[in-house]
CSV table of N, CA and C in Angstrom, one decimal:
chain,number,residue,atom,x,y,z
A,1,UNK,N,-0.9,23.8,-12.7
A,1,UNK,CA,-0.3,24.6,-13.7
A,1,UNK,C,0.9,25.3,-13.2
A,2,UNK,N,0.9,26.0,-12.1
A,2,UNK,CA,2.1,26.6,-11.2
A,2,UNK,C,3.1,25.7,-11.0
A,3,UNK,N,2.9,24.4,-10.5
A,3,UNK,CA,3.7,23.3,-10.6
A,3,UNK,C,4.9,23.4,-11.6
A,4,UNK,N,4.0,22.8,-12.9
A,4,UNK,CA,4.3,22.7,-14.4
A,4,UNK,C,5.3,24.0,-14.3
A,5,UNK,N,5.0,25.0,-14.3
A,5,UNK,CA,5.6,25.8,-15.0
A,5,UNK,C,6.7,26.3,-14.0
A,6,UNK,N,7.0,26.1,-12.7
A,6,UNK,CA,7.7,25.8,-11.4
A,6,UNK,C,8.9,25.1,-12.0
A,7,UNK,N,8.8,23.7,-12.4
A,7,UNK,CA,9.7,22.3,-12.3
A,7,UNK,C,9.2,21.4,-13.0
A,8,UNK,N,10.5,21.0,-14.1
A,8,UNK,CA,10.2,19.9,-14.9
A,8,UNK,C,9.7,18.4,-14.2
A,9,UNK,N,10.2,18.3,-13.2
A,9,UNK,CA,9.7,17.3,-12.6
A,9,UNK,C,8.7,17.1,-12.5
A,10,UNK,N,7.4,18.3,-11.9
A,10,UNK,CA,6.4,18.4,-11.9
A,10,UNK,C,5.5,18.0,-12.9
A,11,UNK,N,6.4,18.9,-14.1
A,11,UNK,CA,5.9,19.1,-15.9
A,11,UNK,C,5.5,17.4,-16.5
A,12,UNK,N,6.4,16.4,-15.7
A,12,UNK,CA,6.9,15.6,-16.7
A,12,UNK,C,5.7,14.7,-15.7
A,13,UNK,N,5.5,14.6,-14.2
A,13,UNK,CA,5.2,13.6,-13.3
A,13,UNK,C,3.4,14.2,-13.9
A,14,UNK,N,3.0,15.1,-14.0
A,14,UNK,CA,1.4,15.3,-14.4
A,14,UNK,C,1.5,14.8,-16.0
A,15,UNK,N,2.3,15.0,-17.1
A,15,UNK,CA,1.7,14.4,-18.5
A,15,UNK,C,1.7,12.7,-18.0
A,16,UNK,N,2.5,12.3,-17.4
A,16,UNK,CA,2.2,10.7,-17.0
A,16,UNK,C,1.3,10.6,-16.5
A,17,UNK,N,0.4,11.4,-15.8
A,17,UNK,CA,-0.6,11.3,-14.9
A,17,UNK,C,-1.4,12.0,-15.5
A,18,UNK,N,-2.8,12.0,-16.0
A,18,UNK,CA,-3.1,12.8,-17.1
A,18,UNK,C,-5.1,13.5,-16.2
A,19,UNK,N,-4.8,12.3,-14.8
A,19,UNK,CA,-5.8,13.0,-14.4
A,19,UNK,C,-5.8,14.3,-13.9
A,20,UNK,N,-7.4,15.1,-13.8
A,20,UNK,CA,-7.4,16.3,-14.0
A,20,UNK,C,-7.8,16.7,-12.5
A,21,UNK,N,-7.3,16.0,-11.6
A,21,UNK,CA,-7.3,17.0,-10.2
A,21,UNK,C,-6.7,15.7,-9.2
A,22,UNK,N,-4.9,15.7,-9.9
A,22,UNK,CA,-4.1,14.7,-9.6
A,22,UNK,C,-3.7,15.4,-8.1
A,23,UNK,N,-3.4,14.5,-7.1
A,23,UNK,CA,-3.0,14.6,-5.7
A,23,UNK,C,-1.4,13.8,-5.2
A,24,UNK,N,-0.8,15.0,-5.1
A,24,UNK,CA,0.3,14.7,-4.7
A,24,UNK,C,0.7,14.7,-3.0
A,25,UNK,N,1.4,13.4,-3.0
A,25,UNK,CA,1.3,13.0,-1.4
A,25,UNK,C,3.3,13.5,-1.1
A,26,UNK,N,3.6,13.9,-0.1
A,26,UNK,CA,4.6,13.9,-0.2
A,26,UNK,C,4.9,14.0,1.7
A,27,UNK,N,5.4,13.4,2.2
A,27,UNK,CA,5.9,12.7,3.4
A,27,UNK,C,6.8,13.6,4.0
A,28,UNK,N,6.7,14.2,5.5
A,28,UNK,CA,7.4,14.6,6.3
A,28,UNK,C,6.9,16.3,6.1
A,29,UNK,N,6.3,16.7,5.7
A,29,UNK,CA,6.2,18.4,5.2
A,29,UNK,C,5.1,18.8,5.7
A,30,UNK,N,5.2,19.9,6.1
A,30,UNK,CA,4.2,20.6,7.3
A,30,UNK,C,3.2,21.5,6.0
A,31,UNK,N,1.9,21.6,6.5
A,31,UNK,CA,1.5,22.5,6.0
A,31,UNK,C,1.5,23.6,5.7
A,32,UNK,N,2.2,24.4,6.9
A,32,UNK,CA,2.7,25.6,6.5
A,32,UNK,C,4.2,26.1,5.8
A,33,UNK,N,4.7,25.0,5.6
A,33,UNK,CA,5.8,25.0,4.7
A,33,UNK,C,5.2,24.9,3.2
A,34,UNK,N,4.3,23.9,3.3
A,34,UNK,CA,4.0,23.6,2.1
A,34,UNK,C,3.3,25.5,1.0
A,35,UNK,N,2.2,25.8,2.5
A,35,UNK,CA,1.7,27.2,2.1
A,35,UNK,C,2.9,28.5,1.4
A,36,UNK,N,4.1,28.5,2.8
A,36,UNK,CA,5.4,29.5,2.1
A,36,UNK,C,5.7,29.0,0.8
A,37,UNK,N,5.8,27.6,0.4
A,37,UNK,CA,6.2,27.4,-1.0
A,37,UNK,C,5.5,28.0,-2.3
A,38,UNK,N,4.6,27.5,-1.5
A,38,UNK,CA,3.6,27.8,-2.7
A,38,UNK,C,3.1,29.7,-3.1
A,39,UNK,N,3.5,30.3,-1.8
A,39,UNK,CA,3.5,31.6,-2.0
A,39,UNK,C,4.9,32.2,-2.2
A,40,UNK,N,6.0,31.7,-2.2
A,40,UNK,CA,7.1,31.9,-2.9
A,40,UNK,C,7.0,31.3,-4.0
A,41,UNK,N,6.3,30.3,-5.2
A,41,UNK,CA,6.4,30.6,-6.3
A,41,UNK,C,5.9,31.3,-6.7
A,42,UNK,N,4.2,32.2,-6.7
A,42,UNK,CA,3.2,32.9,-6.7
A,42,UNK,C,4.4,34.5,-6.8
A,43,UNK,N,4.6,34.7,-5.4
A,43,UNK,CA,5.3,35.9,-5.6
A,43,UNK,C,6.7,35.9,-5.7
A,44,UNK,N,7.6,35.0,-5.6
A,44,UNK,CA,8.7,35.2,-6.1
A,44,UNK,C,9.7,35.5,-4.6
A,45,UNK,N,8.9,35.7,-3.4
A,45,UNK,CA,9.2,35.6,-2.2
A,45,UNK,C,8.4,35.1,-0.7
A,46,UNK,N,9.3,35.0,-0.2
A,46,UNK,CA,8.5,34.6,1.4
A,46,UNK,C,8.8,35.3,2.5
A,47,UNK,N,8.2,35.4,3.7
A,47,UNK,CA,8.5,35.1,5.0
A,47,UNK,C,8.2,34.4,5.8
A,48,UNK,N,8.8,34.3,6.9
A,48,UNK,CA,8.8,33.1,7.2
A,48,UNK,C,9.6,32.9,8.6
A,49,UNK,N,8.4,32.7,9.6
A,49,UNK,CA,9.0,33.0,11.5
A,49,UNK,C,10.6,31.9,11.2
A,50,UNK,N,11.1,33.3,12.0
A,50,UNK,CA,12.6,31.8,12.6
A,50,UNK,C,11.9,30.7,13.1
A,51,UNK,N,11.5,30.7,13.7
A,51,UNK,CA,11.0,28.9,14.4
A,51,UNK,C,10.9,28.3,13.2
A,52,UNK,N,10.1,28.8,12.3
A,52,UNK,CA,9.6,27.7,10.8
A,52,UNK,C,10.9,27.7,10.3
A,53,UNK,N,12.1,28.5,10.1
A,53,UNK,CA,13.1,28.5,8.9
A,53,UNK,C,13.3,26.8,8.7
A,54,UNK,N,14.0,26.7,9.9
A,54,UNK,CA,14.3,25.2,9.4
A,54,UNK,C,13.7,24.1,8.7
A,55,UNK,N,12.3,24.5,9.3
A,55,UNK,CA,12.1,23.4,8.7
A,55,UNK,C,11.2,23.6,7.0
A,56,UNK,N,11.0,25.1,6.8
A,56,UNK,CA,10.9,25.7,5.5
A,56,UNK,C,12.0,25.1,4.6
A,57,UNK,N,13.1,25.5,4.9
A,57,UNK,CA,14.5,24.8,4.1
A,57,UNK,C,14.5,23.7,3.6
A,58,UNK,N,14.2,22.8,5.1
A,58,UNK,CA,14.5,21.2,4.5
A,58,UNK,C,13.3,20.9,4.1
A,59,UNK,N,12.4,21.5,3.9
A,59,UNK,CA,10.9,21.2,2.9
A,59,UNK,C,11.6,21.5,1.7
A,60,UNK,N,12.1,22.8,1.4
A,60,UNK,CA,12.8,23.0,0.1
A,60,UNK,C,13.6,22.4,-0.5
A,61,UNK,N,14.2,21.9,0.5
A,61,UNK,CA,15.6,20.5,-0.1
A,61,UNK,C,15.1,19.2,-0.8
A,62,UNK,N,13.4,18.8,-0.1
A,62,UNK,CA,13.0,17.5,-0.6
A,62,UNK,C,12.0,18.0,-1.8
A,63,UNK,N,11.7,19.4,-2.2
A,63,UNK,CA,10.8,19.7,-2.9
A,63,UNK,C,12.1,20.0,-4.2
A,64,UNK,N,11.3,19.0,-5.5
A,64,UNK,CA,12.3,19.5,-6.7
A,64,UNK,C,11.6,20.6,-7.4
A,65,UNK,N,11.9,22.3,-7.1
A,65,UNK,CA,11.8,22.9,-7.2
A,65,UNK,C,13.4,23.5,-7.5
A,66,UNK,N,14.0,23.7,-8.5
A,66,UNK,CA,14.9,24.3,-8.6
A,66,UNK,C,15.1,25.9,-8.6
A,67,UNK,N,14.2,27.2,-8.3
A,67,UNK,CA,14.2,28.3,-7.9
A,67,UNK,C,14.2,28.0,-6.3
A,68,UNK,N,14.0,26.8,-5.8
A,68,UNK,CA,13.8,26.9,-4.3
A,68,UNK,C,15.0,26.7,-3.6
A,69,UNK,N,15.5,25.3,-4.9
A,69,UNK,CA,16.8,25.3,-4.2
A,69,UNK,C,17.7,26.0,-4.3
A,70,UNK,N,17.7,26.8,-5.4
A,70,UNK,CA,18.5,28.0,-5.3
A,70,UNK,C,19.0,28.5,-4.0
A,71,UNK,N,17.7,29.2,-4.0
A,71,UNK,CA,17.6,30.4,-2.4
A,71,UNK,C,17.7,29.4,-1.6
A,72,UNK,N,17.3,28.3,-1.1
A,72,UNK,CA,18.3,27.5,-0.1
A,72,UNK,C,19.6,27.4,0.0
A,73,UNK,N,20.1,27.2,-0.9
A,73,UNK,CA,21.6,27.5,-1.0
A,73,UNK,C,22.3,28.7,-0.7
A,74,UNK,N,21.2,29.6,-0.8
A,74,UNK,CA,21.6,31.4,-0.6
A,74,UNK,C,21.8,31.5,0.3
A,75,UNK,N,20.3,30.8,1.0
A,75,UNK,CA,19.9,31.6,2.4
A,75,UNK,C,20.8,30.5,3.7
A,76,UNK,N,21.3,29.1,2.8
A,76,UNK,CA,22.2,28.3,4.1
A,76,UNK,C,24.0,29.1,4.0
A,77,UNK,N,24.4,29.8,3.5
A,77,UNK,CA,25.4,30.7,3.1
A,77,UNK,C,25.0,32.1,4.4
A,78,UNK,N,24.4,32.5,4.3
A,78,UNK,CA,24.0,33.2,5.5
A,78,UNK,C,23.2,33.1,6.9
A,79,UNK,N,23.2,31.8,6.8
A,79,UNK,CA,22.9,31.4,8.5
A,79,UNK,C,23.9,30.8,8.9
């Protein structure tokens, strides 16, 4: 549901897939990037150790999340 209401992409890739505890695989992404994402859409923010930034970011770059890519774009403006 967070998804869906996250990113159309999401919205559109579950009504094609209509099962009810669909599993998304997605390649190259750490778990604990995956965890910051998911608690930046929950709360609307993160933190997040310098060591992880980088690779928080470029999780965010392959995730079509468009509030994500936002603040990637923010936050590569200020590093």
């Amino acid at each position: 549901m967070l998804l869906s209401a996250c990113s159309t992409y999401f919205r559109d890739l579950f009504k094609e897939n209509p099962c009810q505890h669909p599993v998304i695989i997605s390649r190259d992404v750490k778990f604990d990037d995956l965890v910051a994402l998911v608690d930046f859409m929950y709360h609307g923010e993160v933190n997040v150790v310098r060591e992880q930034l980088s690779s928080f970011l470029t999780t965010a770059e392959i995730t079509p999340l468009p509030l994500v890519s936002a603040v990637t774009t923010t936050l590569y403006t200020f590093i």
